[in-house]
Coordinates of C-alpha atoms in Angstrom, one line a residue:
M286 CA -63.5 19.0 16.6
K287 CA -65.8 20.9 19.0
E288 CA -66.5 23.3 16.3
I289 CA -68.0 20.6 14.4
F290 CA -69.0 17.7 16.4
N291 CA -71.0 17.7 19.4
S292 CA -69.8 13.9 20.3
F293 CA -66.9 12.1 18.6
S294 CA -66.1 8.4 19.6
N295 CA -62.5 7.6 20.1
V296 CA -63.4 3.8 19.5
S297 CA -63.6 3.0 15.8
V298 CA -66.8 1.0 14.4
A299 CA -65.0 -0.2 11.4
A300 CA -61.3 -0.5 10.4
A301 CA -59.5 -1.5 7.2
S302 CA -55.9 -1.1 5.8
L303 CA -56.5 2.7 4.7
A304 CA -58.7 4.2 7.4
Q305 CA -61.1 3.6 10.3
V306 CA -64.5 4.9 10.9
H307 CA -65.7 6.6 13.9
K308 CA -69.2 7.3 15.1
A309 CA -69.8 11.1 15.6
T310 CA -72.7 13.5 16.2
L311 CA -73.0 17.1 14.4
L312 CA -73.9 20.0 16.5
N313 CA -77.5 20.0 15.0
G314 CA -77.7 16.2 16.5
E315 CA -77.1 14.4 13.2
K316 CA -75.4 11.2 13.5
V317 CA -72.6 10.6 11.3
A318 CA -69.9 8.4 10.2
V319 CA -66.4 9.9 10.0
K320 CA -63.9 8.0 7.9
V321 CA -60.6 9.0 9.0
Q322 CA -57.4 8.3 6.9
R323 CA -54.7 6.3 8.9
P324 CA -51.6 8.5 10.0
G325 CA -48.6 7.7 7.9
I326 CA -50.3 5.5 5.4
N327 CA -49.4 7.5 2.4
R328 CA -45.7 6.9 3.4
M329 CA -46.3 3.2 3.6
I330 CA -47.9 3.2 0.2
E331 CA -45.2 4.9 -1.4
T332 CA -42.6 2.3 0.1
D333 CA -45.0 -0.5 -1.1
L334 CA -45.5 0.8 -4.3
E335 CA -41.4 1.2 -4.7
I336 CA -41.0 -2.5 -3.7
M337 CA -43.7 -3.5 -6.3
F338 CA -42.5 -1.7 -9.2
H339 CA -38.9 -3.1 -8.4
L340 CA -40.1 -6.8 -8.4
A341 CA -42.3 -6.1 -11.4
T342 CA -39.5 -4.8 -13.5
M343 CA -37.1 -7.8 -12.2
M344 CA -39.7 -10.2 -13.2
E345 CA -40.2 -8.9 -16.7
K346 CA -36.6 -8.5 -17.2
H347 CA -35.4 -12.1 -16.2
I348 CA -38.7 -14.1 -16.7
P349 CA -39.7 -14.3 -20.4
E350 CA -43.1 -15.9 -19.5
M351 CA -44.0 -13.1 -17.2
R352 CA -44.0 -10.2 -20.1
S353 CA -46.9 -11.2 -21.7
Y354 CA -48.8 -10.4 -18.3
S355 CA -47.8 -7.0 -18.4
I356 CA -46.7 -7.1 -14.6
V357 CA -45.4 -3.3 -14.6
K358 CA -48.4 -2.1 -16.3
I359 CA -50.8 -4.1 -13.7
V360 CA -48.5 -2.1 -10.8
E361 CA -48.9 1.1 -12.7
E362 CA -52.7 0.6 -12.8
Y363 CA -52.7 -0.5 -9.0
E364 CA -50.9 2.7 -8.3
S365 CA -53.5 4.8 -10.0
S366 CA -56.1 3.1 -8.1
I367 CA -54.8 3.2 -4.6
R368 CA -53.8 6.9 -5.0
K369 CA -57.6 7.6 -6.0
E370 CA -58.6 5.9 -2.6
L371 CA -56.4 7.9 -0.7
N372 CA -58.1 10.9 -1.8
F373 CA -61.4 10.7 0.1
A374 CA -62.7 14.0 -1.8
N375 CA -62.8 11.4 -5.1
E376 CA -64.8 8.9 -2.8
A377 CA -67.4 11.5 -2.0
S378 CA -67.8 12.3 -5.5
N379 CA -68.4 8.7 -6.4
L380 CA -70.9 8.0 -3.8
E381 CA -72.7 11.3 -5.2
Q382 CA -72.5 10.0 -8.7
F383 CA -73.8 6.3 -7.5
G384 CA -76.6 8.2 -5.5
A385 CA -77.6 10.0 -8.5
N386 CA -77.8 6.9 -10.5
F387 CA -80.1 5.5 -7.8
Q388 CA -82.0 8.3 -6.6
K389 CA -85.4 6.6 -8.0
D390 CA -84.6 3.1 -7.0
T391 CA -86.5 2.7 -3.4
N392 CA -84.4 -0.8 -3.2
I393 CA -81.0 0.9 -2.9
Y394 CA -80.2 3.2 -0.2
V395 CA -77.2 5.5 -0.5
P396 CA -76.1 7.5 2.3
Q397 CA -75.9 11.3 2.5
C398 CA -72.3 12.9 2.2
Y399 CA -71.5 16.1 4.3
R400 CA -69.1 17.9 2.0
D401 CA -68.6 20.8 4.3
Y402 CA -66.7 18.1 6.7
T403 CA -65.1 16.3 4.1
T404 CA -61.7 16.6 2.8
K405 CA -58.8 14.6 1.2
K406 CA -58.4 12.6 4.3
I407 CA -61.6 12.8 6.0
L408 CA -65.0 11.8 4.8
T409 CA -68.3 12.5 6.7
L410 CA -71.3 10.4 5.7
E411 CA -74.7 9.9 7.1
Y412 CA -74.6 7.1 10.0
I413 CA -76.5 4.1 8.6
D414 CA -77.8 1.7 11.1
G415 CA -78.3 -1.6 9.2
I416 CA -77.5 -5.3 9.5
K417 CA -74.5 -6.6 8.2
F418 CA -75.0 -8.6 4.9
S419 CA -73.1 -11.4 6.4
D420 CA -75.3 -11.4 9.5
I421 CA -78.4 -12.3 7.5
D422 CA -79.5 -15.9 8.8
D423 CA -82.3 -18.1 9.8
N424 CA -82.4 -15.8 13.0
N425 CA -83.6 -12.9 11.4
T426 CA -85.6 -14.3 8.3
K427 CA -88.9 -13.0 9.7
E428 CA -87.7 -9.6 9.4
F429 CA -85.6 -10.0 5.9
D430 CA -86.1 -12.3 2.8
P431 CA -82.6 -13.8 1.9
K432 CA -84.0 -14.3 -1.7
I433 CA -85.4 -11.0 -2.3
I434 CA -82.0 -9.3 -0.9
A435 CA -80.0 -11.8 -3.5
D436 CA -82.4 -10.7 -6.2
R437 CA -82.2 -6.9 -5.5
G438 CA -78.7 -7.1 -5.1
A439 CA -77.8 -8.8 -8.5
D440 CA -80.3 -6.1 -10.4
S441 CA -78.4 -3.5 -8.6
I442 CA -75.0 -4.8 -9.8
L443 CA -76.3 -5.5 -13.4
K444 CA -77.4 -2.0 -13.7
Q445 CA -74.6 -0.6 -12.4
I446 CA -72.5 -2.6 -15.0
F447 CA -74.9 -2.2 -18.2
E448 CA -77.2 0.8 -17.6
Y449 CA -74.8 3.4 -16.0
G450 CA -71.2 1.9 -16.7
F451 CA -70.6 3.2 -13.2
F452 CA -70.0 0.4 -10.5
H453 CA -69.1 -0.7 -7.2
A454 CA -65.9 -2.7 -7.5
D455 CA -65.8 -4.1 -3.9
P456 CA -69.2 -5.5 -3.1
H457 CA -67.9 -7.9 -0.2
P458 CA -70.2 -8.4 2.8
G459 CA -68.5 -5.9 5.1
N460 CA -69.5 -3.3 2.3
L461 CA -73.2 -4.1 2.3
L462 CA -75.8 -3.2 5.0
I463 CA -79.5 -4.5 4.9
L464 CA -82.0 -2.0 5.9
P465 CA -86.0 -2.6 6.7
D466 CA -87.8 -4.0 3.9
N467 CA -84.7 -5.7 2.3
V468 CA -83.4 -2.3 1.4
I469 CA -79.4 -2.6 0.5
C470 CA -77.0 0.1 1.5
F471 CA -73.8 0.1 -0.2
L472 CA -70.8 1.4 1.9
D473 CA -67.1 2.4 0.9
Y474 CA -67.2 4.0 -2.5
G475 CA -63.2 4.3 -2.9
M476 CA -63.0 1.3 -5.4
M477 CA -65.3 1.9 -8.5
G478 CA -65.2 0.8 -12.2
T479 CA -66.1 2.9 -15.2
L480 CA -67.2 1.4 -18.5
T481 CA -67.8 3.1 -21.6
Q482 CA -71.0 2.7 -23.7
N483 CA -68.7 0.9 -26.3
T484 CA -67.3 -1.4 -23.8
R485 CA -70.9 -2.1 -22.3
Q486 CA -71.9 -2.9 -25.8
L487 CA -68.9 -5.2 -26.5
I488 CA -69.2 -7.3 -23.1
S489 CA -73.0 -7.5 -24.2
I490 CA -71.8 -9.3 -27.3
I491 CA -69.3 -11.5 -25.6
L492 CA -72.1 -12.4 -22.9
I493 CA -74.8 -13.3 -25.6
G494 CA -72.1 -15.2 -27.5
A495 CA -71.3 -17.0 -24.5
I496 CA -75.0 -17.9 -23.7
N497 CA -75.4 -19.1 -27.3
R498 CA -72.2 -21.0 -27.1
D499 CA -70.9 -19.0 -30.3
A500 CA -67.2 -19.2 -30.0
E501 CA -66.8 -17.1 -32.9
K502 CA -68.7 -14.2 -31.7
I503 CA -67.0 -14.3 -28.4
V504 CA -63.6 -14.2 -30.0
R505 CA -64.9 -11.1 -32.2
G506 CA -66.1 -9.4 -29.1
V507 CA -62.7 -9.9 -27.4
L508 CA -60.7 -8.8 -30.0
R509 CA -62.4 -5.5 -30.1
L510 CA -62.4 -5.0 -26.5
C511 CA -58.7 -5.7 -25.8
E512 CA -55.4 -4.0 -27.3
A513 CA -53.2 -6.6 -29.2
D514 CA -50.0 -6.7 -28.0
G515 CA -47.8 -8.5 -30.8
E516 CA -49.6 -11.0 -33.2
V517 CA -52.9 -12.5 -32.2
N518 CA -53.5 -16.4 -33.4
V519 CA -57.2 -16.1 -34.1
L520 CA -57.5 -19.5 -34.5
K521 CA -55.8 -20.7 -31.3
L522 CA -58.0 -18.2 -29.2
E523 CA -61.2 -19.4 -30.9
L524 CA -60.1 -23.1 -30.0
Q525 CA -59.5 -22.0 -26.6
V526 CA -63.0 -20.3 -26.1
T527 CA -64.5 -23.4 -27.8
E528 CA -63.1 -25.8 -25.2
L529 CA -64.1 -23.3 -22.4
I530 CA -67.9 -23.3 -23.7
N531 CA -67.7 -27.5 -23.9
R532 CA -66.3 -27.3 -20.2
Y533 CA -68.8 -25.0 -18.7
F534 CA -71.7 -23.9 -20.8
Y535 CA -73.8 -27.2 -21.5
V536 CA -75.7 -26.6 -18.4
S537 CA -78.6 -24.3 -17.2
L538 CA -77.7 -20.7 -16.6
E539 CA -78.5 -21.3 -13.0
Q540 CA -75.5 -23.8 -12.6
M541 CA -73.1 -21.9 -14.5
D542 CA -69.8 -21.5 -12.4
I543 CA -69.1 -17.7 -13.1
P544 CA -66.2 -17.3 -10.9
A545 CA -64.3 -20.3 -12.6
I546 CA -65.3 -19.1 -16.2
L547 CA -64.0 -15.6 -15.7
D548 CA -60.8 -17.0 -14.3
D549 CA -60.4 -19.3 -17.1
M550 CA -61.1 -16.3 -19.7
L551 CA -58.8 -14.0 -18.0
S552 CA -56.0 -16.4 -18.5
F553 CA -56.3 -16.4 -22.2
F554 CA -55.7 -12.8 -22.8
P555 CA -51.8 -12.6 -21.9
D556 CA -51.5 -16.3 -23.5
N557 CA -52.7 -14.4 -26.7
N558 CA -50.8 -11.1 -26.5
L559 CA -54.1 -9.3 -25.6
K560 CA -54.0 -6.7 -22.8
I561 CA -57.2 -6.4 -20.6
P562 CA -58.8 -3.0 -19.8
S563 CA -58.1 -2.3 -16.2
D564 CA -62.0 -1.7 -15.6
L565 CA -62.6 -5.4 -16.9
Y566 CA -60.3 -7.0 -13.9
L567 CA -62.8 -4.8 -11.6
L568 CA -65.6 -6.0 -13.4
G569 CA -64.8 -9.6 -13.0
R570 CA -63.9 -9.0 -9.1
A571 CA -67.2 -7.5 -8.9
L572 CA -69.0 -10.4 -10.2
I573 CA -67.3 -12.8 -8.5
L574 CA -67.7 -11.0 -5.1
F575 CA -71.3 -10.6 -5.4
Q576 CA -71.6 -14.3 -6.7
G577 CA -70.2 -15.1 -3.4
D578 CA -72.5 -12.9 -1.6
G579 CA -75.7 -14.2 -3.2
E580 CA -74.7 -17.8 -2.3
K581 CA -74.7 -17.1 1.4
L582 CA -78.4 -15.9 1.1
D583 CA -79.4 -18.3 -1.5
P584 CA -77.9 -21.8 -2.0
D585 CA -79.5 -21.6 -5.8
F586 CA -78.4 -18.1 -6.4
N587 CA -76.1 -17.6 -9.6
V588 CA -75.9 -14.2 -10.9
A589 CA -75.5 -15.9 -14.7
K590 CA -79.3 -16.2 -14.7
Y591 CA -79.5 -12.4 -14.6
V592 CA -77.4 -11.2 -17.1
E593 CA -78.9 -12.2 -20.6
P594 CA -81.9 -9.9 -20.1
Y595 CA -79.5 -7.0 -19.5
A596 CA -77.0 -7.8 -22.2
T597 CA -79.9 -8.4 -24.8
R598 CA -81.2 -4.9 -23.7
I599 CA -78.0 -3.2 -24.4
I600 CA -77.6 -4.8 -27.8
K601 CA -81.3 -3.9 -28.9
D602 CA -80.7 -0.5 -27.5
R603 CA -77.5 -0.2 -29.9
L604 CA -79.6 -1.1 -32.8
H605 CA -82.7 1.1 -32.3
I606 CA -83.3 3.2 -35.3
R607 CA -83.7 6.4 -33.5
K608 CA -80.3 5.9 -32.0
L609 CA -78.7 5.2 -35.5
A610 CA -80.7 8.2 -36.9
N611 CA -79.3 10.4 -34.0
N612 CA -75.9 9.5 -35.0
I613 CA -75.9 9.7 -38.6
Y614 CA -72.4 11.2 -38.7
F615 CA -70.4 8.3 -37.6
S616 CA -66.8 8.5 -37.1
T617 CA -64.6 5.7 -38.8
E618 CA -64.3 4.0 -35.2
E619 CA -68.0 3.8 -34.9
L620 CA -68.6 2.5 -38.4
L621 CA -66.2 -0.3 -37.7
Q622 CA -68.2 -1.2 -34.7
L623 CA -71.4 -1.4 -36.7
I624 CA -69.9 -4.0 -39.0
S625 CA -68.9 -6.0 -36.3
D626 CA -70.7 -9.0 -37.7
L627 CA -68.5 -9.1 -40.5
P628 CA -65.7 -11.9 -40.7
Y629 CA -62.7 -11.1 -38.6
E630 CA -60.3 -11.0 -41.4
T631 CA -62.4 -8.6 -43.3
R632 CA -62.5 -6.2 -40.3
E633 CA -58.9 -6.5 -39.8
I634 CA -58.1 -5.2 -43.4
L635 CA -60.6 -2.2 -42.9
E636 CA -58.6 -1.3 -39.8
K637 CA -55.5 -1.5 -41.4
V638 CA -57.0 0.9 -44.3
K639 CA -58.1 3.2 -41.4
N640 CA -54.7 3.2 -39.7
G641 CA -53.0 3.9 -43.3
K642 CA -51.3 0.5 -43.2

């Protein structure tokens, strides 16, 4: 310890279920935050996973209604996620990728990672002295502007999702610090989501369909985005989406209830034999969390009003003539994507031909 740190506080400045954070000083005088994995946490996680797998298997075996929810698959995905979080070297890589994405953005600050002092169980970062997101109130509005912070936060989240396809999946108030000049600093890069370019395009199509109240377009996007686990009743799904539109979308963007919409939409998938990619759950979680964050800063905040420009840009970029020219040799999969506006039945026939059916 003395070979690395000039001082190390035994009292943690932050604590969570997997780790706790201590303030320390390197030999060169730099202040750092040292995230230390809790002793015995791996053993506890293994026990928890064993119990979860047992319960999930029993539920799918004895409760027919639960099979469409793929409970075992959800536990498997949780296992993969938690194992990544337990390896702090992964978190260091996530932080560095996130930092590279935002290196030219003066509104977002990403702490420096000290790789020489980072292992699977210890993560050493630049110590950031800021105001907690949850502590922004009327007492410090002279120093900070809540509406600017909410605006920059929404812009950042949507850049992560639509431009970079790599997003912070746990942006709760404890993982956000506010620095001078309303600069936002994200903390804790253990839970991140990844979206391929194709997934981002499909999400954009669904969102534009939602904004335009186009149930058919939403359903087309959903069917291409999700894996079918049995027969899909397209008419039933389209009716459910139409009912969702009638319930939520005849208001202004600022008034849309994003958490409720996402919650209802996610319930459609298992009901229609559709499996949701795990990162879409993380995406929904991130948007719901940040909607809550924004409302604390600005009562009129709604992340929905920020979505349309990003989604529209993704679709326009997809159809840019130079992009098409640079990708003249399309795979069958990409060719099917380009004819996404054909009726679903036609696309279904083409996909069956592609698969030799």
